Amino acid sequence: GAPAAALTDWECPGCGNKNFGSREVCNTRTCRAPRPPPPAAPVARGPALHAWKAAPLATVAAGDWGCPGCGNVNFASREVCNTRTCRAPRPLPPPPAAAARGGGAGGEWGGGG
C-alpha cells in the first residue's frame, strides 16, 4: 500500500484548498500546485498548541495562577483570566493540608477550645 504520509489529507500552500491524501496536485482548476513535502514532525493539535503556557516553574512568580478554563497563566494580581475569549474568575485557593485531611484540633477550622 501507499505510505501513511501519502494518505494524509493536505492543504494547498498556493490556494488553501483541502485535498484528499491520494492527490499529488491541488484539484482546484486554477491552481494545480504540487503537493508539498510532509512536515518533518507531526503537527501539534489541541493542548500542545499552547505548550508555551506550561512555562517552567522558574518563570512563574509566587501567587500566579493557572486558569482552569483555558490554561493561561495569570499574574497574581488578576481576579479574572486575561484571555479575551475566557475571562473565567480566579479559582479559590486549595484548603490547607491539615484541613484537606480532616485533621487538627477543634474540627474543620482547626480552632481549639
mmCIF file of N, CA and C in Angstrom:
data_model
loop_
_atom_site.group_PDB
_atom_site.id
_atom_site.type_symbol
_atom_site.label_atom_id
_atom_site.label_comp_id
_atom_site.label_asym_id
_atom_site.label_seq_id
_atom_site.Cartn_x
_atom_site.Cartn_y
_atom_site.Cartn_z
ATOM 1 N N GLY A 1 0.816 -1.184 0.000
ATOM 2 C CA GLY A 1 0.000 0.000 0.000
ATOM 3 C C GLY A 1 0.856 1.242 0.000
ATOM 4 N N ALA A 2 0.206 2.392 -0.038
ATOM 5 C CA ALA A 2 0.891 3.685 -0.027
ATOM 6 C C ALA A 2 1.367 4.003 1.380
ATOM 7 N N PRO A 3 2.455 4.762 1.493
ATOM 8 C CA PRO A 3 2.909 5.176 2.827
ATOM 9 C C PRO A 3 1.825 6.021 3.509
ATOM 10 N N ALA A 4 1.820 6.005 4.836
ATOM 11 C CA ALA A 4 0.791 6.719 5.592
ATOM 12 C C ALA A 4 0.773 8.201 5.257
ATOM 13 N N ALA A 5 1.945 8.823 5.051
ATOM 14 C CA ALA A 5 2.003 10.249 4.744
ATOM 15 C C ALA A 5 1.292 10.553 3.438
ATOM 16 N N ALA A 6 1.321 9.619 2.484
ATOM 17 C CA ALA A 6 0.697 9.840 1.188
ATOM 18 C C ALA A 6 -0.825 9.840 1.307
ATOM 19 N N LEU A 7 -1.385 9.256 2.354
ATOM 20 C CA LEU A 7 -2.828 9.173 2.512
ATOM 21 C C LEU A 7 -3.391 10.275 3.405
ATOM 22 N N THR A 8 -2.538 11.131 3.938
ATOM 23 C CA THR A 8 -2.980 12.202 4.812
ATOM 24 C C THR A 8 -3.508 13.359 3.968
ATOM 25 N N ASP A 9 -4.724 13.811 4.260
ATOM 26 C CA ASP A 9 -5.262 14.972 3.550
ATOM 27 C C ASP A 9 -4.328 16.162 3.766
ATOM 28 N N TRP A 10 -4.269 17.052 2.792
ATOM 29 C CA TRP A 10 -3.327 18.169 2.862
ATOM 30 C C TRP A 10 -3.953 19.451 2.346
ATOM 31 N N GLU A 11 -3.401 20.570 2.832
ATOM 32 C CA GLU A 11 -3.865 21.891 2.419
ATOM 33 C C GLU A 11 -2.890 22.449 1.401
ATOM 34 N N CYS A 12 -3.420 22.950 0.291
ATOM 35 C CA CYS A 12 -2.588 23.508 -0.768
ATOM 36 C C CYS A 12 -1.957 24.810 -0.301
ATOM 37 N N PRO A 13 -0.621 24.934 -0.388
ATOM 38 C CA PRO A 13 0.025 26.184 0.012
ATOM 39 C C PRO A 13 -0.273 27.329 -0.952
ATOM 40 N N GLY A 14 -0.716 26.997 -2.178
ATOM 41 C CA GLY A 14 -0.990 28.034 -3.165
ATOM 42 C C GLY A 14 -2.347 28.696 -3.008
ATOM 43 N N CYS A 15 -3.376 27.889 -2.699
ATOM 44 C CA CYS A 15 -4.731 28.457 -2.655
ATOM 45 C C CYS A 15 -5.502 28.118 -1.384
ATOM 46 N N GLY A 16 -4.969 27.228 -0.548
ATOM 47 C CA GLY A 16 -5.639 26.868 0.704
ATOM 48 C C GLY A 16 -6.685 25.779 0.566
ATOM 49 N N ASN A 17 -6.851 25.218 -0.625
ATOM 50 C CA ASN A 17 -7.827 24.152 -0.844
ATOM 51 C C ASN A 17 -7.432 22.907 -0.060
ATOM 52 N N LYS A 18 -8.430 22.242 0.533
ATOM 53 C CA LYS A 18 -8.187 20.974 1.226
ATOM 54 C C LYS A 18 -8.259 19.855 0.196
ATOM 55 N N ASN A 19 -7.201 19.056 0.123
ATOM 56 C CA ASN A 19 -7.122 17.977 -0.858
ATOM 57 C C ASN A 19 -7.066 16.628 -0.166
ATOM 58 N N PHE A 20 -7.642 15.606 -0.824
ATOM 59 C CA PHE A 20 -7.535 14.251 -0.310
ATOM 60 C C PHE A 20 -6.078 13.804 -0.327
ATOM 61 N N GLY A 21 -5.733 12.909 0.585
ATOM 62 C CA GLY A 21 -4.379 12.404 0.684
ATOM 63 C C GLY A 21 -3.886 11.693 -0.561
ATOM 64 N N SER A 22 -4.789 11.182 -1.358
ATOM 65 C CA SER A 22 -4.394 10.464 -2.571
ATOM 66 C C SER A 22 -3.977 11.397 -3.708
ATOM 67 N N ARG A 23 -4.239 12.687 -3.604
ATOM 68 C CA ARG A 23 -3.902 13.623 -4.683
ATOM 69 C C ARG A 23 -2.446 14.081 -4.575
ATOM 70 N N GLU A 24 -1.786 14.179 -5.720
ATOM 71 C CA GLU A 24 -0.398 14.664 -5.780
ATOM 72 C C GLU A 24 -0.323 16.121 -6.218
ATOM 73 N N VAL A 25 -1.418 16.660 -6.783
ATOM 74 C CA VAL A 25 -1.507 18.075 -7.146
ATOM 75 C C VAL A 25 -2.856 18.588 -6.663
ATOM 76 N N CYS A 26 -2.938 19.880 -6.411
ATOM 77 C CA CYS A 26 -4.182 20.505 -5.969
ATOM 78 C C CYS A 26 -5.247 20.310 -7.034
ATOM 79 N N ASN A 27 -6.469 20.001 -6.591
ATOM 80 C CA ASN A 27 -7.526 19.745 -7.566
ATOM 81 C C ASN A 27 -8.315 20.995 -7.944
ATOM 82 N N THR A 28 -7.896 22.176 -7.480
ATOM 83 C CA THR A 28 -8.534 23.412 -7.911
ATOM 84 C C THR A 28 -8.056 23.720 -9.323
ATOM 85 N N ARG A 29 -8.966 23.923 -10.245
ATOM 86 C CA ARG A 29 -8.610 24.104 -11.661
ATOM 87 C C ARG A 29 -7.668 25.267 -11.896
ATOM 88 N N THR A 30 -7.819 26.327 -11.139
ATOM 89 C CA THR A 30 -6.978 27.500 -11.363
ATOM 90 C C THR A 30 -5.640 27.431 -10.629
ATOM 91 N N CYS A 31 -5.414 26.397 -9.836
ATOM 92 C CA CYS A 31 -4.184 26.301 -9.042
ATOM 93 C C CYS A 31 -3.255 25.193 -9.543
ATOM 94 N N ARG A 32 -3.651 23.959 -9.310
ATOM 95 C CA ARG A 32 -2.887 22.766 -9.717
ATOM 96 C C ARG A 32 -1.472 22.720 -9.128
ATOM 97 N N ALA A 33 -1.260 23.339 -7.967
ATOM 98 C CA ALA A 33 0.067 23.317 -7.323
ATOM 99 C C ALA A 33 0.391 21.900 -6.865
ATOM 100 N N PRO A 34 1.683 21.519 -6.878
ATOM 101 C CA PRO A 34 2.049 20.185 -6.404
ATOM 102 C C PRO A 34 1.901 20.080 -4.890
ATOM 103 N N ARG A 35 1.674 18.847 -4.447
ATOM 104 C CA ARG A 35 1.574 18.561 -3.023
ATOM 105 C C ARG A 35 2.903 18.922 -2.353
ATOM 106 N N PRO A 36 2.885 19.647 -1.223
ATOM 107 C CA PRO A 36 4.144 19.968 -0.530
ATOM 108 C C PRO A 36 4.704 18.724 0.154
ATOM 109 N N PRO A 37 6.001 18.720 0.459
ATOM 110 C CA PRO A 37 6.563 17.578 1.186
ATOM 111 C C PRO A 37 5.949 17.499 2.585
ATOM 112 N N PRO A 38 5.883 16.301 3.160
ATOM 113 C CA PRO A 38 5.307 16.176 4.506
ATOM 114 C C PRO A 38 6.182 16.900 5.524
ATOM 115 N N PRO A 39 5.578 17.395 6.615
ATOM 116 C CA PRO A 39 6.374 18.057 7.651
ATOM 117 C C PRO A 39 7.325 17.072 8.316
ATOM 118 N N ALA A 40 8.419 17.600 8.837
ATOM 119 C CA ALA A 40 9.417 16.752 9.488
ATOM 120 C C ALA A 40 8.855 16.089 10.739
ATOM 121 N N ALA A 41 8.011 16.798 11.474
ATOM 122 C CA ALA A 41 7.415 16.261 12.697
ATOM 123 C C ALA A 41 5.903 16.408 12.586
ATOM 124 N N PRO A 42 5.147 15.562 13.279
ATOM 125 C CA PRO A 42 3.691 15.694 13.240
ATOM 126 C C PRO A 42 3.268 17.070 13.745
ATOM 127 N N VAL A 43 2.208 17.598 13.187
ATOM 128 C CA VAL A 43 1.677 18.893 13.605
ATOM 129 C C VAL A 43 0.975 18.719 14.937
ATOM 130 N N ALA A 44 1.321 19.577 15.893
ATOM 131 C CA ALA A 44 0.716 19.503 17.223
ATOM 132 C C ALA A 44 -0.728 19.966 17.156
ATOM 133 N N ARG A 45 -1.615 19.286 17.873
ATOM 134 C CA ARG A 45 -3.019 19.661 17.923
ATOM 135 C C ARG A 45 -3.467 19.710 19.380
ATOM 136 N N GLY A 46 -4.507 20.443 19.641
ATOM 137 C CA GLY A 46 -5.086 20.512 20.984
ATOM 138 C C GLY A 46 -4.170 21.214 21.964
ATOM 139 N N PRO A 47 -4.036 20.682 23.186
ATOM 140 C CA PRO A 47 -3.263 21.355 24.223
ATOM 141 C C PRO A 47 -1.816 21.613 23.848
ATOM 142 N N ALA A 48 -1.243 20.795 22.986
ATOM 143 C CA ALA A 48 0.158 21.007 22.614
ATOM 144 C C ALA A 48 0.350 22.320 21.881
ATOM 145 N N LEU A 49 -0.713 22.843 21.260
ATOM 146 C CA LEU A 49 -0.578 24.127 20.585
ATOM 147 C C LEU A 49 -0.246 25.231 21.575
ATOM 148 N N HIS A 50 -0.620 25.048 22.830
ATOM 149 C CA HIS A 50 -0.396 26.056 23.841
ATOM 150 C C HIS A 50 0.690 25.628 24.821
ATOM 151 N N ALA A 51 1.696 24.952 24.307
ATOM 152 C CA ALA A 51 2.757 24.458 25.175
ATOM 153 C C ALA A 51 3.473 25.599 25.882
ATOM 154 N N TRP A 52 3.462 26.795 25.303
ATOM 155 C CA TRP A 52 4.107 27.929 25.944
ATOM 156 C C TRP A 52 3.450 28.267 27.276
ATOM 157 N N LYS A 53 2.199 27.876 27.453
ATOM 158 C CA LYS A 53 1.502 28.149 28.705
ATOM 159 C C LYS A 53 2.016 27.269 29.841
ATOM 160 N N ALA A 54 2.641 26.169 29.502
ATOM 161 C CA ALA A 54 3.212 25.282 30.509
ATOM 162 C C ALA A 54 4.658 25.699 30.747
ATOM 163 N N ALA A 55 4.838 26.950 31.115
ATOM 164 C CA ALA A 55 6.185 27.502 31.308
ATOM 165 C C ALA A 55 6.872 26.815 32.481
ATOM 166 N N PRO A 56 8.203 26.750 32.458
ATOM 167 C CA PRO A 56 8.919 26.188 33.599
ATOM 168 C C PRO A 56 8.570 26.968 34.859
ATOM 169 N N LEU A 57 8.527 26.297 35.985
ATOM 170 C CA LEU A 57 8.145 26.946 37.235
ATOM 171 C C LEU A 57 9.028 28.132 37.584
ATOM 172 N N ALA A 58 10.257 28.158 37.109
ATOM 173 C CA ALA A 58 11.165 29.258 37.415
ATOM 174 C C ALA A 58 10.656 30.571 36.830
ATOM 175 N N THR A 59 9.827 30.549 35.797
ATOM 176 C CA THR A 59 9.339 31.776 35.171
ATOM 177 C C THR A 59 7.981 32.199 35.711
ATOM 178 N N VAL A 60 7.387 31.404 36.595
ATOM 179 C CA VAL A 60 6.097 31.738 37.182
ATOM 180 C C VAL A 60 6.347 32.259 38.591
ATOM 181 N N ALA A 61 5.876 33.483 38.853
ATOM 182 C CA ALA A 61 6.099 34.095 40.166
ATOM 183 C C ALA A 61 5.135 33.510 41.191
ATOM 184 N N ALA A 62 5.512 33.619 42.460
ATOM 185 C CA ALA A 62 4.658 33.142 43.537
ATOM 186 C C ALA A 62 3.319 33.864 43.480
ATOM 187 N N GLY A 63 2.243 33.124 43.567
ATOM 188 C CA GLY A 63 0.910 33.695 43.536
ATOM 189 C C GLY A 63 0.272 33.716 42.165
ATOM 190 N N ASP A 64 1.069 33.573 41.104
ATOM 191 C CA ASP A 64 0.483 33.488 39.768
ATOM 192 C C ASP A 64 -0.385 32.248 39.719
ATOM 193 N N TRP A 65 -1.417 32.280 38.891
ATOM 194 C CA TRP A 65 -2.370 31.178 38.868
ATOM 195 C C TRP A 65 -2.734 30.767 37.453
ATOM 196 N N GLY A 66 -2.979 29.462 37.324
ATOM 197 C CA GLY A 66 -3.376 28.900 36.042
ATOM 198 C C GLY A 66 -4.887 28.869 35.930
ATOM 199 N N CYS A 67 -5.390 29.340 34.811
ATOM 200 C CA CYS A 67 -6.836 29.361 34.591
ATOM 201 C C CYS A 67 -7.333 27.944 34.333
ATOM 202 N N PRO A 68 -8.337 27.481 35.077
ATOM 203 C CA PRO A 68 -8.883 26.149 34.838
ATOM 204 C C PRO A 68 -9.694 26.077 33.546
ATOM 205 N N GLY A 69 -10.092 27.232 33.011
ATOM 206 C CA GLY A 69 -10.892 27.250 31.794
ATOM 207 C C GLY A 69 -10.083 27.100 30.524
ATOM 208 N N CYS A 70 -8.914 27.789 30.470
ATOM 209 C CA CYS A 70 -8.149 27.789 29.223
ATOM 210 C C CYS A 70 -6.676 27.454 29.407
ATOM 211 N N GLY A 71 -6.177 27.392 30.648
ATOM 212 C CA GLY A 71 -4.783 27.048 30.880
ATOM 213 C C GLY A 71 -3.838 28.236 30.886
ATOM 214 N N ASN A 72 -4.334 29.443 30.647
ATOM 215 C CA ASN A 72 -3.481 30.627 30.649
ATOM 216 C C ASN A 72 -2.919 30.861 32.050
ATOM 217 N N VAL A 73 -1.653 31.272 32.130
ATOM 218 C CA VAL A 73 -1.050 31.615 33.414
ATOM 219 C C VAL A 73 -1.247 33.113 33.623
ATOM 220 N N ASN A 74 -1.908 33.475 34.721
ATOM 221 C CA ASN A 74 -2.240 34.864 35.023
ATOM 222 C C ASN A 74 -1.391 35.384 36.166
ATOM 223 N N PHE A 75 -1.123 36.698 36.158
ATOM 224 C CA PHE A 75 -0.398 37.323 37.257
ATOM 225 C C PHE A 75 -1.221 37.214 38.538
ATOM 226 N N ALA A 76 -0.541 37.207 39.675
ATOM 227 C CA ALA A 76 -1.203 37.070 40.971
ATOM 228 C C ALA A 76 -2.214 38.180 41.218
ATOM 229 N N SER A 77 -1.999 39.355 40.657
ATOM 230 C CA SER A 77 -2.886 40.491 40.895
ATOM 231 C C SER A 77 -4.216 40.397 40.151
ATOM 232 N N ARG A 78 -4.354 39.484 39.200
ATOM 233 C CA ARG A 78 -5.583 39.376 38.414
ATOM 234 C C ARG A 78 -6.638 38.558 39.160
ATOM 235 N N GLU A 79 -7.884 39.001 39.079
ATOM 236 C CA GLU A 79 -9.002 38.276 39.681
ATOM 237 C C GLU A 79 -9.796 37.490 38.643
ATOM 238 N N VAL A 80 -9.597 37.808 37.341
ATOM 239 C CA VAL A 80 -10.214 37.058 36.248
ATOM 240 C C VAL A 80 -9.138 36.787 35.211
ATOM 241 N N CYS A 81 -9.318 35.723 34.441
ATOM 242 C CA CYS A 81 -8.375 35.360 33.392
ATOM 243 C C CYS A 81 -8.302 36.489 32.369
ATOM 244 N N ASN A 82 -7.093 36.818 31.910
ATOM 245 C CA ASN A 82 -6.960 37.918 30.963
ATOM 246 C C ASN A 82 -7.047 37.476 29.502
ATOM 247 N N THR A 83 -7.385 36.207 29.240
ATOM 248 C CA THR A 83 -7.597 35.763 27.875
ATOM 249 C C THR A 83 -8.962 36.281 27.435
ATOM 250 N N ARG A 84 -8.999 37.027 26.329
ATOM 251 C CA ARG A 84 -10.238 37.669 25.883
ATOM 252 C C ARG A 84 -11.403 36.711 25.697
ATOM 253 N N THR A 85 -11.118 35.504 25.248
ATOM 254 C CA THR A 85 -12.205 34.558 24.991
ATOM 255 C C THR A 85 -12.581 33.735 26.213
ATOM 256 N N CYS A 86 -11.910 33.937 27.349
ATOM 257 C CA CYS A 86 -12.176 33.122 28.531
ATOM 258 C C CYS A 86 -12.799 33.949 29.659
ATOM 259 N N ARG A 87 -12.036 34.819 30.281
ATOM 260 C CA ARG A 87 -12.470 35.682 31.380
ATOM 261 C C ARG A 87 -13.026 34.922 32.585
ATOM 262 N N ALA A 88 -12.543 33.689 32.808
ATOM 263 C CA ALA A 88 -13.005 32.905 33.955
ATOM 264 C C ALA A 88 -12.496 33.541 35.251
ATOM 265 N N PRO A 89 -13.275 33.457 36.338
ATOM 266 C CA PRO A 89 -12.813 34.011 37.610
ATOM 267 C C PRO A 89 -11.673 33.174 38.189
ATOM 268 N N ARG A 90 -10.851 33.837 38.986
ATOM 269 C CA ARG A 90 -9.750 33.153 39.671
ATOM 270 C C ARG A 90 -10.329 32.067 40.566
ATOM 271 N N PRO A 91 -9.781 30.832 40.524
ATOM 272 C CA PRO A 91 -10.314 29.772 41.392
ATOM 273 C C PRO A 91 -9.948 30.020 42.851
ATOM 274 N N LEU A 92 -10.732 29.453 43.739
ATOM 275 C CA LEU A 92 -10.433 29.558 45.172
ATOM 276 C C LEU A 92 -9.149 28.803 45.466
ATOM 277 N N PRO A 93 -8.370 29.265 46.431
ATOM 278 C CA PRO A 93 -7.144 28.534 46.783
ATOM 279 C C PRO A 93 -7.482 27.191 47.401
ATOM 280 N N PRO A 94 -6.594 26.207 47.256
ATOM 281 C CA PRO A 94 -6.858 24.908 47.874
ATOM 282 C C PRO A 94 -6.832 25.036 49.398
ATOM 283 N N PRO A 95 -7.545 24.162 50.093
ATOM 284 C CA PRO A 95 -7.543 24.220 51.564
ATOM 285 C C PRO A 95 -6.167 23.854 52.099
ATOM 286 N N PRO A 96 -5.838 24.309 53.307
ATOM 287 C CA PRO A 96 -4.559 23.913 53.921
ATOM 288 C C PRO A 96 -4.476 22.403 54.046
ATOM 289 N N ALA A 97 -3.285 21.878 54.097
ATOM 290 C CA ALA A 97 -3.073 20.426 54.119
ATOM 291 C C ALA A 97 -3.800 19.751 55.271
ATOM 292 N N ALA A 98 -3.786 20.344 56.462
ATOM 293 C CA ALA A 98 -4.438 19.718 57.618
ATOM 294 C C ALA A 98 -5.948 19.659 57.420
ATOM 295 N N ALA A 99 -6.535 20.713 56.893
ATOM 296 C CA ALA A 99 -7.979 20.725 56.679
ATOM 297 C C ALA A 99 -8.362 19.737 55.588
ATOM 298 N N ALA A 100 -7.502 19.597 54.596
ATOM 299 C CA ALA A 100 -7.795 18.673 53.498
ATOM 300 C C ALA A 100 -7.832 17.236 54.003
ATOM 301 N N ARG A 101 -7.022 16.924 55.016
ATOM 302 C CA ARG A 101 -7.001 15.575 55.578
ATOM 303 C C ARG A 101 -8.059 15.411 56.656
ATOM 304 N N GLY A 102 -8.681 16.550 57.091
ATOM 305 C CA GLY A 102 -9.678 16.471 58.157
ATOM 306 C C GLY A 102 -9.041 16.421 59.525
ATOM 307 N N GLY A 103 -7.761 16.700 59.614
ATOM 308 C CA GLY A 103 -7.068 16.638 60.894
ATOM 309 C C GLY A 103 -7.112 17.959 61.630
ATOM 310 N N GLY A 104 -6.434 18.027 62.740
ATOM 311 C CA GLY A 104 -6.341 19.253 63.522
ATOM 312 C C GLY A 104 -7.375 19.272 64.627
ATOM 313 N N ALA A 105 -7.044 20.014 65.685
ATOM 314 C CA ALA A 105 -7.947 20.105 66.823
ATOM 315 C C ALA A 105 -9.066 21.077 66.530
ATOM 316 N N GLY A 106 -10.220 20.855 67.121
ATOM 317 C CA GLY A 106 -11.308 21.799 67.020
ATOM 318 C C GLY A 106 -12.121 21.662 65.750
ATOM 319 N N GLY A 107 -12.040 20.571 65.083
ATOM 320 C CA GLY A 107 -12.874 20.347 63.917
ATOM 321 C C GLY A 107 -12.287 20.935 62.648
ATOM 322 N N GLU A 108 -13.185 21.279 61.727
ATOM 323 C CA GLU A 108 -12.787 21.670 60.379
ATOM 324 C C GLU A 108 -11.905 22.902 60.348
ATOM 325 N N TRP A 109 -12.167 23.878 61.198
ATOM 326 C CA TRP A 109 -11.425 25.143 61.136
ATOM 327 C C TRP A 109 -10.160 25.117 61.961
ATOM 328 N N GLY A 110 -9.907 24.087 62.670
ATOM 329 C CA GLY A 110 -8.645 23.957 63.397
ATOM 330 C C GLY A 110 -8.562 24.804 64.646
ATOM 331 N N GLY A 111 -9.651 25.372 65.092
ATOM 332 C CA GLY A 111 -9.629 26.185 66.300
ATOM 333 C C GLY A 111 -9.685 25.293 67.535
ATOM 334 N N GLY A 112 -9.003 25.673 68.566
ATOM 335 C CA GLY A 112 -9.022 24.888 69.811
ATOM 336 C C GLY A 112 -10.183 25.323 70.689
ATOM 337 N N GLY A 113 -10.317 24.678 71.823
ATOM 338 C CA GLY A 113 -11.146 25.216 72.786
ATOM 339 C C GLY A 113 -12.381 24.723 73.185
#
